[in-house]
Amino acid sequence: MRLDWSPETASKAYIDTVKSCQNFKESGVAELLSAMAAGWNSKLIVESWSYGGPIATSVGLSVAAHHTCGRHVCLVPDERSRSGYVKAMQEAGMSSTVVTVGEAEEVMEGLAGVDFLVVDSKRKDFARVLRSAKLGHKGAVLACKNACHMAISGFRWHYVLERGTRVVRSTFLPVGQGLDIAHIGANGGDVGSKKGPSRWIKHIDHQSGEEHVFRG
């Protein structure tokens, strides 16, 4: 998790994502994740996607990567998903995302230094993607979408992460079908132990009008 939080970059990514996703009838998950990825200056943003899934979050992460001059990589399980993803992103005006096909362990092997990772808990392999991630030495932010059912079942981050991974803090947000977010500490020291001002991130769900404020 990086300490150089940029509210200006986060705000720009949020606004651009709102504009890019105005035709998608989805919750504000895309805008929130885009602002977080951009605000933390994420250079390697990774997500998982499968055929038929919503595309708004992908658009938001692509916007964030543009603002940080980073890379946005999407992991898909098969060629059918790859074709569907590329087509959907092109229709949304996004074409810079790198798409990789294969099993979680295989594709994550070539992605060292992940700063921001988003998985869909509806995918059967979401835990494998999390466990296989090679996180950046400065830490990372991990997010699980559609996490409402995980909260009910007693989901815990240490169940799915590689042994020894330091979860500095985690939070569940009632946005969309639920977002479970974890901040992972840097290698060689716990980010949470470093002194630094806390950042508060405000997100407004454009469908319900609800305001969510959480510590970044």
Short mmCIF file of C-alpha atoms in Angstrom, two decimals:
data_model
loop_
_atom_site.label_atom_id
_atom_site.label_comp_id
_atom_site.label_asym_id
_atom_site.label_seq_id
_atom_site.Cartn_x
_atom_site.Cartn_y
_atom_site.Cartn_z
CA MET A 1 0.00 0.00 0.00
CA ARG A 2 1.57 3.26 -1.09
CA LEU A 3 1.67 6.28 1.19
CA ASP A 4 1.73 8.88 -1.59
CA TRP A 5 -2.05 9.22 -1.78
CA SER A 6 -3.12 11.78 -4.36
CA PRO A 7 -6.66 13.12 -3.86
CA GLU A 8 -6.38 15.09 -7.10
CA THR A 9 -5.61 11.99 -9.17
CA ALA A 10 -8.33 10.02 -7.38
CA SER A 11 -10.86 12.75 -8.09
CA LYS A 12 -9.96 12.95 -11.78
CA ALA A 13 -10.22 9.17 -12.19
CA TYR A 14 -13.56 9.14 -10.36
CA ILE A 15 -15.03 11.84 -12.60
CA ASP A 16 -13.71 10.26 -15.81
CA THR A 17 -15.10 6.88 -14.76
CA VAL A 18 -18.52 8.40 -14.05
CA LYS A 19 -18.50 9.81 -17.58
CA SER A 20 -17.26 6.56 -19.15
CA CYS A 21 -19.75 4.39 -17.26
CA GLN A 22 -22.85 6.54 -17.61
CA ASN A 23 -24.40 4.04 -20.04
CA PHE A 24 -23.91 1.10 -17.67
CA LYS A 25 -26.77 0.43 -15.29
CA GLU A 26 -24.57 -0.66 -12.41
CA SER A 27 -23.76 0.56 -8.93
CA GLY A 28 -20.88 2.88 -8.09
CA VAL A 29 -18.37 0.07 -7.62
CA ALA A 30 -16.45 1.05 -10.76
CA GLU A 31 -16.09 4.69 -9.71
CA LEU A 32 -14.96 3.81 -6.20
CA LEU A 33 -12.35 1.26 -7.28
CA SER A 34 -11.09 3.58 -10.02
CA ALA A 35 -10.58 6.41 -7.52
CA MET A 36 -8.79 4.12 -5.08
CA ALA A 37 -6.48 2.62 -7.71
CA ALA A 38 -5.60 6.04 -9.08
CA GLY A 39 -5.28 7.72 -5.70
CA TRP A 40 -2.74 5.13 -4.52
CA ASN A 41 -0.75 5.66 -7.73
CA SER A 42 -1.08 1.98 -8.68
CA LYS A 43 1.28 1.03 -11.50
CA LEU A 44 0.11 -2.56 -11.98
CA ILE A 45 -3.65 -3.00 -11.74
CA VAL A 46 -4.95 -6.54 -12.17
CA GLU A 47 -8.47 -7.94 -12.28
CA SER A 48 -10.18 -11.23 -13.07
CA TRP A 49 -13.17 -11.54 -15.41
CA SER A 50 -15.22 -14.30 -17.00
CA TYR A 51 -17.62 -14.41 -19.94
CA GLY A 52 -20.88 -12.52 -19.42
CA GLY A 53 -19.65 -10.51 -16.45
CA PRO A 54 -20.25 -6.75 -16.07
CA ILE A 55 -17.66 -4.52 -17.70
CA ALA A 56 -18.00 -1.22 -15.78
CA THR A 57 -15.33 -2.07 -13.20
CA SER A 58 -12.91 -2.91 -16.01
CA VAL A 59 -13.58 0.47 -17.59
CA GLY A 60 -12.92 2.19 -14.27
CA LEU A 61 -9.66 0.35 -13.72
CA SER A 62 -8.54 1.20 -17.25
CA VAL A 63 -9.25 4.86 -16.52
CA ALA A 64 -7.22 4.63 -13.31
CA ALA A 65 -4.26 3.08 -15.15
CA HIS A 66 -4.37 5.94 -17.65
CA HIS A 67 -4.12 8.49 -14.83
CA THR A 68 -1.20 6.72 -13.12
CA CYS A 69 0.61 5.84 -16.37
CA GLY A 70 0.33 2.25 -15.21
CA ARG A 71 -0.73 -1.11 -16.66
CA HIS A 72 -4.19 -2.64 -16.47
CA VAL A 73 -4.19 -6.41 -16.90
CA CYS A 74 -7.26 -8.62 -17.04
CA LEU A 75 -7.14 -12.36 -16.35
CA VAL A 76 -9.69 -14.51 -18.18
CA PRO A 77 -10.14 -18.31 -18.04
CA ASP A 78 -10.57 -19.09 -21.75
CA GLU A 79 -10.64 -17.75 -25.30
CA ARG A 80 -14.38 -17.23 -25.23
CA SER A 81 -13.99 -14.89 -22.26
CA ARG A 82 -11.06 -13.13 -23.93
CA SER A 83 -13.08 -12.41 -27.08
CA GLY A 84 -16.09 -11.23 -25.10
CA TYR A 85 -13.96 -8.99 -22.90
CA VAL A 86 -12.06 -7.38 -25.76
CA LYS A 87 -15.30 -6.70 -27.64
CA ALA A 88 -17.01 -5.18 -24.60
CA MET A 89 -14.03 -2.96 -23.80
CA GLN A 90 -13.73 -1.78 -27.39
CA GLU A 91 -17.41 -0.86 -27.39
CA ALA A 92 -16.75 1.15 -24.23
CA GLY A 93 -13.88 2.96 -25.96
CA MET A 94 -11.11 1.18 -24.03
CA SER A 95 -8.35 -0.65 -25.87
CA SER A 96 -5.19 -0.46 -23.74
CA THR A 97 -5.92 -3.32 -21.34
CA VAL A 98 -3.68 -6.38 -21.57
CA VAL A 99 -5.71 -9.61 -21.54
CA THR A 100 -4.13 -12.89 -20.43
CA VAL A 101 -5.72 -16.33 -20.73
CA GLY A 102 -5.11 -19.29 -18.45
CA GLU A 103 -5.25 -20.75 -14.95
CA ALA A 104 -4.77 -18.40 -12.01
CA GLU A 105 -1.40 -19.75 -10.89
CA GLU A 106 -0.05 -19.74 -14.45
CA VAL A 107 -1.00 -16.20 -15.43
CA MET A 108 -0.14 -14.63 -12.06
CA GLU A 109 3.36 -16.07 -12.28
CA GLY A 110 4.27 -13.47 -14.91
CA LEU A 111 2.76 -10.51 -13.04
CA ALA A 112 5.19 -9.44 -10.35
CA GLY A 113 4.60 -6.28 -8.33
CA VAL A 114 0.79 -6.09 -8.28
CA ASP A 115 -0.34 -2.85 -6.62
CA PHE A 116 -4.11 -3.17 -6.99
CA LEU A 117 -6.03 -6.42 -7.47
CA VAL A 118 -9.76 -6.86 -8.00
CA VAL A 119 -11.46 -10.26 -8.05
CA ASP A 120 -15.08 -11.30 -8.39
CA SER A 121 -16.02 -13.66 -5.57
CA LYS A 122 -18.59 -15.26 -7.87
CA ARG A 123 -15.70 -16.81 -9.80
CA LYS A 124 -14.75 -20.21 -8.45
CA ASP A 125 -11.06 -19.42 -8.71
CA PHE A 126 -11.11 -16.05 -6.92
CA ALA A 127 -9.23 -17.41 -3.88
CA ARG A 128 -6.56 -18.94 -6.14
CA VAL A 129 -6.06 -15.60 -7.88
CA LEU A 130 -5.58 -13.86 -4.53
CA ARG A 131 -3.23 -16.53 -3.20
CA SER A 132 -1.14 -16.55 -6.38
CA ALA A 133 -0.69 -12.79 -6.60
CA LYS A 134 2.88 -11.49 -6.44
CA LEU A 135 2.28 -8.22 -4.63
CA GLY A 136 4.42 -5.11 -4.86
CA HIS A 137 7.17 -4.58 -2.28
CA LYS A 138 5.41 -1.44 -1.10
CA GLY A 139 2.25 -3.39 -0.39
CA ALA A 140 -1.04 -3.55 -2.24
CA VAL A 141 -4.80 -3.10 -2.11
CA LEU A 142 -6.99 -6.16 -2.71
CA ALA A 143 -10.71 -5.98 -3.42
CA CYS A 144 -13.41 -8.65 -3.67
CA LYS A 145 -16.58 -7.69 -5.54
CA ASN A 146 -19.99 -9.31 -4.88
CA ALA A 147 -18.84 -9.99 -1.33
CA CYS A 148 -22.22 -9.93 0.45
CA HIS A 149 -22.45 -13.71 0.60
CA MET A 150 -18.84 -13.91 1.81
CA ALA A 151 -19.65 -11.64 4.75
CA ILE A 152 -22.52 -13.93 5.72
CA SER A 153 -20.33 -17.02 5.48
CA GLY A 154 -17.64 -15.50 7.71
CA PHE A 155 -15.01 -14.74 5.07
CA ARG A 156 -11.54 -13.94 6.44
CA TRP A 157 -8.65 -12.65 4.36
CA HIS A 158 -6.05 -14.85 6.04
CA TYR A 159 -7.97 -17.90 4.80
CA VAL A 160 -7.22 -17.07 1.15
CA LEU A 161 -3.89 -15.23 1.22
CA GLU A 162 -0.44 -16.74 1.23
CA ARG A 163 0.85 -17.51 4.71
CA GLY A 164 2.78 -14.59 6.18
CA THR A 165 0.90 -11.90 4.25
CA ARG A 166 0.27 -8.94 6.55
CA VAL A 167 -3.23 -7.53 6.35
CA VAL A 168 -2.84 -4.03 7.79
CA ARG A 169 -6.57 -3.44 7.81
CA SER A 170 -9.67 -4.55 5.98
CA THR A 171 -13.17 -3.23 5.58
CA PHE A 172 -16.51 -4.28 4.12
CA LEU A 173 -18.43 -1.64 2.15
CA PRO A 174 -22.14 -1.97 1.28
CA VAL A 175 -21.56 -0.79 -2.29
CA GLY A 176 -23.14 -2.78 -5.12
CA GLN A 177 -23.31 -6.40 -3.98
CA GLY A 178 -20.66 -5.71 -1.38
CA LEU A 179 -16.96 -4.83 -1.51
CA ASP A 180 -14.45 -6.43 0.84
CA ILE A 181 -11.17 -4.50 0.72
CA ALA A 182 -7.84 -5.30 2.34
CA HIS A 183 -4.70 -3.17 2.60
CA ILE A 184 -1.58 -5.33 2.57
CA GLY A 185 1.59 -4.21 4.37
CA ALA A 186 4.90 -3.56 2.65
CA ASN A 187 7.68 -6.14 2.59
CA GLY A 188 10.19 -5.66 5.37
CA GLY A 189 7.86 -3.64 7.52
CA ASP A 190 4.24 -3.10 8.35
CA VAL A 191 2.86 -0.09 6.54
CA GLY A 192 0.41 0.33 9.36
CA SER A 193 3.28 1.01 11.78
CA LYS A 194 4.54 4.01 9.80
CA LYS A 195 3.34 7.36 10.95
CA GLY A 196 1.32 9.23 8.44
CA PRO A 197 -1.99 11.07 8.22
CA SER A 198 -5.08 9.00 7.66
CA ARG A 199 -7.06 9.68 4.50
CA TRP A 200 -10.82 9.58 4.37
CA ILE A 201 -12.40 8.59 1.09
CA LYS A 202 -16.00 9.55 0.40
CA HIS A 203 -18.13 7.66 -2.09
CA ILE A 204 -21.73 8.41 -3.07
CA ASP A 205 -23.83 5.63 -4.58
CA HIS A 206 -25.54 7.35 -7.51
CA GLN A 207 -28.42 4.88 -7.51
CA SER A 208 -29.36 4.90 -3.82
CA GLY A 209 -27.97 8.31 -2.89
CA GLU A 210 -26.19 6.78 0.10
CA GLU A 211 -22.87 8.24 1.18
CA HIS A 212 -20.09 5.93 2.34
CA VAL A 213 -17.00 7.29 4.05
CA PHE A 214 -14.04 5.09 4.94
CA ARG A 215 -10.44 5.48 6.00
CA GLY A 216 -7.87 5.00 3.22
#
